[in-house]
Coordinates of N, CA and C in Angstrom, one line a residue:
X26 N -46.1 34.4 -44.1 CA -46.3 33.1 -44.6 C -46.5 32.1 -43.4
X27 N -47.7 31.5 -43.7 CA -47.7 30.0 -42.2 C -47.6 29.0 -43.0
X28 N -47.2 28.2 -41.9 CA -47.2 26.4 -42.5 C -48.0 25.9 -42.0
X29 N -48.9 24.8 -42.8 CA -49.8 24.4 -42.4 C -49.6 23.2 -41.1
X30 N -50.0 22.8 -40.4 CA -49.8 22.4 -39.0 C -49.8 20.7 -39.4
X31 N -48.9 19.5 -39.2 CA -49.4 18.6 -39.3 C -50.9 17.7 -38.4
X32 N -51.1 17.3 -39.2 CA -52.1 16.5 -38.2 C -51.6 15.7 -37.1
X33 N -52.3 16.0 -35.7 CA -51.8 14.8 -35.1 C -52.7 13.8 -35.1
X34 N -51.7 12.4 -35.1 CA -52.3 11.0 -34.6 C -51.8 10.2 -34.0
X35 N -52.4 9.7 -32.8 CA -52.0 9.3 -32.2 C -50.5 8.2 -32.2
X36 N -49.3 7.9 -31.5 CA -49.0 6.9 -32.5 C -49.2 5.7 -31.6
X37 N -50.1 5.5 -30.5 CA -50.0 4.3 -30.1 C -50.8 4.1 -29.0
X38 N -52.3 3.6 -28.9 CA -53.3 3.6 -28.0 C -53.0 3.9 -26.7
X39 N -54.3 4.4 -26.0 CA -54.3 5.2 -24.7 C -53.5 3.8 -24.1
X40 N -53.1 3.8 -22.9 CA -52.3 3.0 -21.6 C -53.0 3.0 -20.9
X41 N -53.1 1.7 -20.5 CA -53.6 1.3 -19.2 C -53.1 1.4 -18.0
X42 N -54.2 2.3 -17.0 CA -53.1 2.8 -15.8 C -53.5 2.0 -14.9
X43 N -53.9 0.5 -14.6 CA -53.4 -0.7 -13.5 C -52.0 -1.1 -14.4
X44 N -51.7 -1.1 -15.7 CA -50.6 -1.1 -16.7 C -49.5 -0.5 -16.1
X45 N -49.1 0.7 -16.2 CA -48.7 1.9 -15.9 C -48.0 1.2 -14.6
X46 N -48.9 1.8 -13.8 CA -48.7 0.9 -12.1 C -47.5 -0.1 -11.8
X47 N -48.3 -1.2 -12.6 CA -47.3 -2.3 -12.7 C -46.3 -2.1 -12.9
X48 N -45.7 -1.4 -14.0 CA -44.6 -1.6 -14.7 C -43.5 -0.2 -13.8
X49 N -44.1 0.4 -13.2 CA -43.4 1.0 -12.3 C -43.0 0.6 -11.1
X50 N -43.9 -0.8 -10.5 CA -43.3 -1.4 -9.8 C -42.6 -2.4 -9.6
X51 N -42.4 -2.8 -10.6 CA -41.7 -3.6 -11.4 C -39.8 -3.0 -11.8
X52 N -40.1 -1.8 -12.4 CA -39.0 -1.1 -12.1 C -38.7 -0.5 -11.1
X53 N -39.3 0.0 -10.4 CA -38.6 0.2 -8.8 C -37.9 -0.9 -8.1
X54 N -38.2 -2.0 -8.2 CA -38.3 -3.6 -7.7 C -36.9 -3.8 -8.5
X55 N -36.9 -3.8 -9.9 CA -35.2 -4.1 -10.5 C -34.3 -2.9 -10.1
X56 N -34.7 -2.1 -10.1 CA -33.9 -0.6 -8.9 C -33.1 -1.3 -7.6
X57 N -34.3 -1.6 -6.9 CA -33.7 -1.7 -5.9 C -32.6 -3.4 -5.8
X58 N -33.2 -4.2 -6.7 CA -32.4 -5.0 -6.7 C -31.0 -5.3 -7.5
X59 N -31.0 -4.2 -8.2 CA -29.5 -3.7 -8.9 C -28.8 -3.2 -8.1
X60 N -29.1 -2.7 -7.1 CA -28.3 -1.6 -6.0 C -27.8 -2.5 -5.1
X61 N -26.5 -2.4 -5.0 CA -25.2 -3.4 -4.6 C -25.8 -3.0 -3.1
X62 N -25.2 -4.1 -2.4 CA -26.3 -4.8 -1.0 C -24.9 -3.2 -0.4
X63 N -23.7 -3.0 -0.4 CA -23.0 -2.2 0.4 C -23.2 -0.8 0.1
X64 N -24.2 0.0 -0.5 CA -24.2 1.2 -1.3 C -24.3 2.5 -0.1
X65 N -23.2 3.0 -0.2 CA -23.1 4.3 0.7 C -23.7 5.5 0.1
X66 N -24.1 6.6 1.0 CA -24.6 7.7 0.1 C -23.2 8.5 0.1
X67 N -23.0 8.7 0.9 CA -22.0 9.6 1.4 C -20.6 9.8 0.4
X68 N -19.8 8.8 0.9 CA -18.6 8.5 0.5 C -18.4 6.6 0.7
X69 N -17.8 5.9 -0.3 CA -17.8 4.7 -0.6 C -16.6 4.3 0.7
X70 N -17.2 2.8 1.3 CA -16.0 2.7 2.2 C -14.6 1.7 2.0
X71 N -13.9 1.6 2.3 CA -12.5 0.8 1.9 C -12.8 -0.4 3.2
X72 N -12.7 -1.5 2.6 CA -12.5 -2.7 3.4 C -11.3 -2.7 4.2
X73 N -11.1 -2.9 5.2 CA -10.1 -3.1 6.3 C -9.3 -4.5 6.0
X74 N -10.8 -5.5 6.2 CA -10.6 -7.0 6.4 C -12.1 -7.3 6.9
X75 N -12.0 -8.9 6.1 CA -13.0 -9.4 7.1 C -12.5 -11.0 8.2
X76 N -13.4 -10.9 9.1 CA -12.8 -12.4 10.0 C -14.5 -13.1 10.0
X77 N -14.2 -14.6 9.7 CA -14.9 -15.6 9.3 C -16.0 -15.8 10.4
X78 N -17.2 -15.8 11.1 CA -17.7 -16.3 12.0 C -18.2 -17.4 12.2
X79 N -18.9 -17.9 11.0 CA -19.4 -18.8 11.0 C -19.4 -19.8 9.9
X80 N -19.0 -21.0 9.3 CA -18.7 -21.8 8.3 C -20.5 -22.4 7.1
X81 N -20.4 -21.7 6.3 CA -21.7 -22.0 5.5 C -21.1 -23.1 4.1
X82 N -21.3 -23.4 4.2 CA -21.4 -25.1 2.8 C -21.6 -24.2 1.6
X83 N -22.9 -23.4 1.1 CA -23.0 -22.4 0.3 C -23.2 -21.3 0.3
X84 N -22.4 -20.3 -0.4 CA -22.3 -19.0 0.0 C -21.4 -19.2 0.7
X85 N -20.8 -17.4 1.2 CA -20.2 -16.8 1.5 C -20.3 -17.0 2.8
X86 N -19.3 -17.0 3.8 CA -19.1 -17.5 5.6 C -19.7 -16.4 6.5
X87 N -20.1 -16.7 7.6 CA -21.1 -15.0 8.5 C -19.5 -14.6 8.2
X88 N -19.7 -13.4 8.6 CA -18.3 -12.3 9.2 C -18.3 -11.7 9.6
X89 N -17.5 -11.0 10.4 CA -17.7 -9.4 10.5 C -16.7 -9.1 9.7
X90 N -16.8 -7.7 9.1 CA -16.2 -7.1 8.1 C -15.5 -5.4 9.0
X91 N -15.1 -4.8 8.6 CA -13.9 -3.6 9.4 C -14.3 -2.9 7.9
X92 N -14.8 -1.6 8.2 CA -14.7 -0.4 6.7 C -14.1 0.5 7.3
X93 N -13.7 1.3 6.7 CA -13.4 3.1 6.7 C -14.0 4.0 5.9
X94 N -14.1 4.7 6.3 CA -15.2 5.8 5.8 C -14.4 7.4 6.1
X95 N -13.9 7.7 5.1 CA -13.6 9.7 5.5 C -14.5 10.0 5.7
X96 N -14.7 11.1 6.4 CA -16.3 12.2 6.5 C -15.7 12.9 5.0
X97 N -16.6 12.9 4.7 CA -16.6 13.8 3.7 C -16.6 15.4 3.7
X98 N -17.0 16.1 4.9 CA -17.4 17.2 5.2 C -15.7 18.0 6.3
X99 N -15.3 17.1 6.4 CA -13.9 17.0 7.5 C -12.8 15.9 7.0
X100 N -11.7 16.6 6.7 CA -10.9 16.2 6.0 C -9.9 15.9 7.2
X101 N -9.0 14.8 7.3 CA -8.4 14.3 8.5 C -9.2 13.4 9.7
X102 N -10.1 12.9 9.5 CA -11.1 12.5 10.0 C -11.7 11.1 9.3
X103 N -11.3 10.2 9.7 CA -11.6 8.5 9.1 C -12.2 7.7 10.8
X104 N -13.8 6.9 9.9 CA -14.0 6.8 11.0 C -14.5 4.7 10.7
X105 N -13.8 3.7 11.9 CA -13.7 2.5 11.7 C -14.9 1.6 12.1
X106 N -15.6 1.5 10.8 CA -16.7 0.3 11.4 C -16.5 -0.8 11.0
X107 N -17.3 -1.5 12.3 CA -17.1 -3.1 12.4 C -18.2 -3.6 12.5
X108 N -19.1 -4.5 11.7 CA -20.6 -5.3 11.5 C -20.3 -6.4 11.3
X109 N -21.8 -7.0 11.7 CA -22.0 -8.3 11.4 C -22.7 -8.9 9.9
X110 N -22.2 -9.5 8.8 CA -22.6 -9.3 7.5 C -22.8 -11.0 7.6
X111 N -24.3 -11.1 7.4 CA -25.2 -12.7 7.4 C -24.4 -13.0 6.2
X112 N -24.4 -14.3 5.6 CA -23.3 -15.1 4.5 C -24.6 -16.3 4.4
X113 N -23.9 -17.6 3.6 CA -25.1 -18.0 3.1 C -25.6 -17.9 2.0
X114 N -26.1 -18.2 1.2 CA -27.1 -18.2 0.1 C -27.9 -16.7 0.4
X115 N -28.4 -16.6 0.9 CA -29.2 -15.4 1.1 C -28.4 -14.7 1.2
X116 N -27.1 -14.0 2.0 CA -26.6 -13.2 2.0 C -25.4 -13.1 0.8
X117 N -25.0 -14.0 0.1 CA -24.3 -13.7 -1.1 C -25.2 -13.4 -1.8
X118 N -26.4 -13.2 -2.1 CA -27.0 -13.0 -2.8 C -28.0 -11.3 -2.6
X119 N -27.7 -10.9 -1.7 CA -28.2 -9.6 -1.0 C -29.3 -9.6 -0.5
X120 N -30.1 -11.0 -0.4 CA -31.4 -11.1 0.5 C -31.8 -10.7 2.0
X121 N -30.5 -11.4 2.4 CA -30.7 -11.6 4.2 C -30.5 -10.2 4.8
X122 N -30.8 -10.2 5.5 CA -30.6 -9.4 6.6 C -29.6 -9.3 7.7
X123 N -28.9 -8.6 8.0 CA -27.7 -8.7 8.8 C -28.3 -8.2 9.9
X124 N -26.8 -8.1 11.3 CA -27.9 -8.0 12.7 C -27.3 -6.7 13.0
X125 N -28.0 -6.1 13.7 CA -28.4 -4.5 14.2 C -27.0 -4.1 14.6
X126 N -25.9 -5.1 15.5 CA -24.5 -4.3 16.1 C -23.6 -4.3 15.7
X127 N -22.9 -3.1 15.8 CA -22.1 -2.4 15.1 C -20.7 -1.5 15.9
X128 N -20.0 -1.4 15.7 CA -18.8 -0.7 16.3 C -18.4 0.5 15.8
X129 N -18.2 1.4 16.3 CA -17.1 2.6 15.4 C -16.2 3.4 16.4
X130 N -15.3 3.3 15.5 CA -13.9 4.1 16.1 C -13.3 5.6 15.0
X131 N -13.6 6.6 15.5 CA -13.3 7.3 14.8 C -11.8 7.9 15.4
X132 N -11.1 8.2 14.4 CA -9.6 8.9 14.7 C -9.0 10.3 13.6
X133 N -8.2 11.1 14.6 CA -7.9 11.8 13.4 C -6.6 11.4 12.8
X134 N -6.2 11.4 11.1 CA -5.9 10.6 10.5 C -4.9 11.8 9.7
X135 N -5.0 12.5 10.0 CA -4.0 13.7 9.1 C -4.6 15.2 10.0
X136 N -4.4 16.1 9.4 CA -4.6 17.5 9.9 C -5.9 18.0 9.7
X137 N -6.9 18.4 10.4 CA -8.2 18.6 10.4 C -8.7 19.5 9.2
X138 N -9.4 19.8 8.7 CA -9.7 20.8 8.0 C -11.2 20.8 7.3
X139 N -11.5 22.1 7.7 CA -13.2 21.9 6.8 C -13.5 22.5 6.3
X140 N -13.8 22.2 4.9 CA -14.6 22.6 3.8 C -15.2 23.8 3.8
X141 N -16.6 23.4 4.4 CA -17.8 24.1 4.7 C -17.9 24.4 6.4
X142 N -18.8 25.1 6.9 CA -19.5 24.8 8.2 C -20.4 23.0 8.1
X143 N -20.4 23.0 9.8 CA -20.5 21.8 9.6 C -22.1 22.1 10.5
X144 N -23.2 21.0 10.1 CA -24.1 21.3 10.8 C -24.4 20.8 12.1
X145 N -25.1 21.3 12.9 CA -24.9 20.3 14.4 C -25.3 18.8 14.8
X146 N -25.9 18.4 14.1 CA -26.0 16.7 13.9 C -26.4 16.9 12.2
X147 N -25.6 16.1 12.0 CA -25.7 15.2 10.0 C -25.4 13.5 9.8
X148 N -26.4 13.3 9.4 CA -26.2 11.8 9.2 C -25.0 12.0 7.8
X149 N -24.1 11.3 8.0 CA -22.8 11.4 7.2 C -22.5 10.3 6.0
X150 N -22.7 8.9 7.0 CA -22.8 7.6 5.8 C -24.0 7.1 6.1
X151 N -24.5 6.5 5.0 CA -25.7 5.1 5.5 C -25.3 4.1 4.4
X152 N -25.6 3.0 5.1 CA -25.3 1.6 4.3 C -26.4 0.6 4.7
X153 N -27.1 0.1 3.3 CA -27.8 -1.4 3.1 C -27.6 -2.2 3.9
X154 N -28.6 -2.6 5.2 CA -28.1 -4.0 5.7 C -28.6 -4.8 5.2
X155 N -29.9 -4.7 4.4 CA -30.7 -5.8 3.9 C -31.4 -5.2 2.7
X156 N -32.3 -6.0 2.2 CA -32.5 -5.8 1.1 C -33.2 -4.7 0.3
X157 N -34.1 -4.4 1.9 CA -35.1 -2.5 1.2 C -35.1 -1.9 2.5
X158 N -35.2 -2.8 3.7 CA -35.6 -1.7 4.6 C -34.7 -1.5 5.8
X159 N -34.1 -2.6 6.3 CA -32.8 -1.9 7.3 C -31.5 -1.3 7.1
X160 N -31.1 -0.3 7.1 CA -30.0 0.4 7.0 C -28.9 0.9 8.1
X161 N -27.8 0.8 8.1 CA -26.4 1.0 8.8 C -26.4 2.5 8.5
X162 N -26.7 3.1 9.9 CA -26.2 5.2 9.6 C -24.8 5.5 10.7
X163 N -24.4 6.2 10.1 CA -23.4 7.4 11.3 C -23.7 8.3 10.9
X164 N -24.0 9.3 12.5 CA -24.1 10.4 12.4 C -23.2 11.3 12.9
X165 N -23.0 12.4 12.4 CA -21.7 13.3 13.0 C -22.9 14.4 14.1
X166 N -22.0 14.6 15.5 CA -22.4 16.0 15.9 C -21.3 16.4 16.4
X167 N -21.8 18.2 16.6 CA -20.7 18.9 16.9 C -20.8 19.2 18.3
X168 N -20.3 19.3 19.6 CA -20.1 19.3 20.8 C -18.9 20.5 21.2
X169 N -19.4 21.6 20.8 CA -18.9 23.1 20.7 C -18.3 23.2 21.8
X170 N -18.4 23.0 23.0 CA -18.2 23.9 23.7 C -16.3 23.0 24.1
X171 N -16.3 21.7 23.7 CA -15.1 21.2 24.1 C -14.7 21.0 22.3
X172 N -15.3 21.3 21.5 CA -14.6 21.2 19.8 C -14.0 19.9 19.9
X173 N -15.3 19.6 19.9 CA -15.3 18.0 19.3 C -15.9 17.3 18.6
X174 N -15.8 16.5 17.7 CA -16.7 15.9 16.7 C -17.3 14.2 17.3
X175 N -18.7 14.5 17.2 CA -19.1 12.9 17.9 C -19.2 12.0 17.0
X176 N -19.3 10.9 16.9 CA -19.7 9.9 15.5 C -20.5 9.0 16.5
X177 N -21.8 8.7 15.9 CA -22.8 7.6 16.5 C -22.8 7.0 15.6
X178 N -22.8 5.1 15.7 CA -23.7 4.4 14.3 C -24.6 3.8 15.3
X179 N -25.3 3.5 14.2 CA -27.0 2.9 14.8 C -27.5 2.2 13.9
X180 N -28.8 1.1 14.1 CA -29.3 0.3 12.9 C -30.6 0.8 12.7
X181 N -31.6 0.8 11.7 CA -32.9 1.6 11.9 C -33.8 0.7 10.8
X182 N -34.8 0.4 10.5 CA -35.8 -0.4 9.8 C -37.0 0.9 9.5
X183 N -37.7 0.0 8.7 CA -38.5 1.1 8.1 C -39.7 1.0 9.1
X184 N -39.7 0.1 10.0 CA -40.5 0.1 11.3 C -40.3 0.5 11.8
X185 N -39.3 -0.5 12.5 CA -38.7 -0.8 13.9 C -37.2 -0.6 13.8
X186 N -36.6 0.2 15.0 CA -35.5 0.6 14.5 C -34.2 -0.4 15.6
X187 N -33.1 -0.5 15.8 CA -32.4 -1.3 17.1 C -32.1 -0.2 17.8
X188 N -31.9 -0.4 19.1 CA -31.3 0.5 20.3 C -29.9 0.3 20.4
X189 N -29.5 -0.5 19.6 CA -27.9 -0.7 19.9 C -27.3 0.0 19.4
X190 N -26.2 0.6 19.6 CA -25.0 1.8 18.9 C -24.1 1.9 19.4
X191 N -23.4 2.5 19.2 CA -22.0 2.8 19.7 C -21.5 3.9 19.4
X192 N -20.7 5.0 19.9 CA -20.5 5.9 19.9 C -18.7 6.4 19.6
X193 N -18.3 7.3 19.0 CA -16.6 7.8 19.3 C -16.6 9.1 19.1
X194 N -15.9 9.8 19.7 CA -15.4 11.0 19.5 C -13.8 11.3 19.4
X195 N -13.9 12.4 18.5 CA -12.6 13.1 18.1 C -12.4 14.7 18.2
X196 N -11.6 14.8 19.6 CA -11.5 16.0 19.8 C -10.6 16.8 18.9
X197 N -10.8 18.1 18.8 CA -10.3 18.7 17.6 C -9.6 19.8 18.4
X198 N -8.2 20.3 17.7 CA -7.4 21.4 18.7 C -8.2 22.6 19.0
X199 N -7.9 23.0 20.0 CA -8.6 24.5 19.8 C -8.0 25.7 19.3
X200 N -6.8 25.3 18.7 CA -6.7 26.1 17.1 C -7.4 26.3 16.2
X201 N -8.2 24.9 15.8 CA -9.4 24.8 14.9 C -10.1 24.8 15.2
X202 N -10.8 25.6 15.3 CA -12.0 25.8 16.0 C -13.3 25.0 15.3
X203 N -14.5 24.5 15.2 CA -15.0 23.6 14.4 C -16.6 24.5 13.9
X204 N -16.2 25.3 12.4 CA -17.2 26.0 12.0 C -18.4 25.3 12.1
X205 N -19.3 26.2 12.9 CA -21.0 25.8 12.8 C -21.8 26.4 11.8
X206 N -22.6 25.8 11.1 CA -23.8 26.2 10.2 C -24.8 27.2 11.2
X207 N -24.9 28.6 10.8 CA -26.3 29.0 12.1 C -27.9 29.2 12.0

């Protein structure tokens, strides 16, 4: 026994694809502007403190701000950054742009231990400096032959990227040896 097949009809005229277009960028556009100005990929960071630098009438004061960040891939391992966060109207509001330098201090914070193998350079956190295109990264590398973990931060644009960074390392016992991905 078959059943007879409904008819199709359309339920709602062809779309216009300059239509289409739009409305995808349009929602990309409220995407990116829902996405909280501090969004880590990695692991979310814990505020330290911030200290005041500059005094703004509206909005929020410049500052620099202190985070922490676990690696997520290395347990006992917390690493301390310190940036410059623009305030202001623009910057309470996630417009502005903050400036390229940055500090990190990485330490070990309990007893090492890792998960997985680790691979020889991994960008670990990245964070929003501005609104689409400059972003705050650390990257971890592994320095085998002394078993040590390096942490770089750096600033980078979707152009143009800054030369400024800063660097720390955390040497690891040579009990623990520090598994490599091969």
């Amino acid at each position: 026994m078959t059943l007879p097949l409904p008819l199709l009809a359309p339920c709602c005229p062809p779309r216009n694809p300059k239509r289409l277009r739009r409305q995808a960028l349009l929602a990309w556009l409220a995407a990116c502007l829902a996405w909280p100005a501090g969004a880590v990929l990695a692991a979310g960071p814990t505020t330290i403190g911030t200290v005041d630098t500059a005094f703004k009438l509206i909005g929020r004061d410049h500052d620099i701000i202190v985070e922490a960040y676990d690696d997520p891939a290395v347990q006992g391992v917390t690493c301390y950054v310190s940036r410059a966060r623009t305030g202001g109207i623009k910057g309470s509001l996630g417009l502005a742009e903050d400036r390229s330098e940055a500090s990190i201090s990485c330490h070990q914070v309990g007893p090492v231990q890792f998960a997985q193998p680790l691979r020889q350079q991994e960008q670990v956190f990245s964070e929003r400096t501005s609104l689409v295109f400059k972003r705050l990264r650390v990257v971890r590398m592994v320095d085998a032959p002394r078993n040590t973990l390096v942490y770089l931060t750096y600033s980078d644009r979707l152009i143009d990227g800054s030369p400024q960074n800063s660097v720390a390392a955390v040497p690891v016992e040579r009990a623990t040896p520090i598994p490599l991905k091969q």
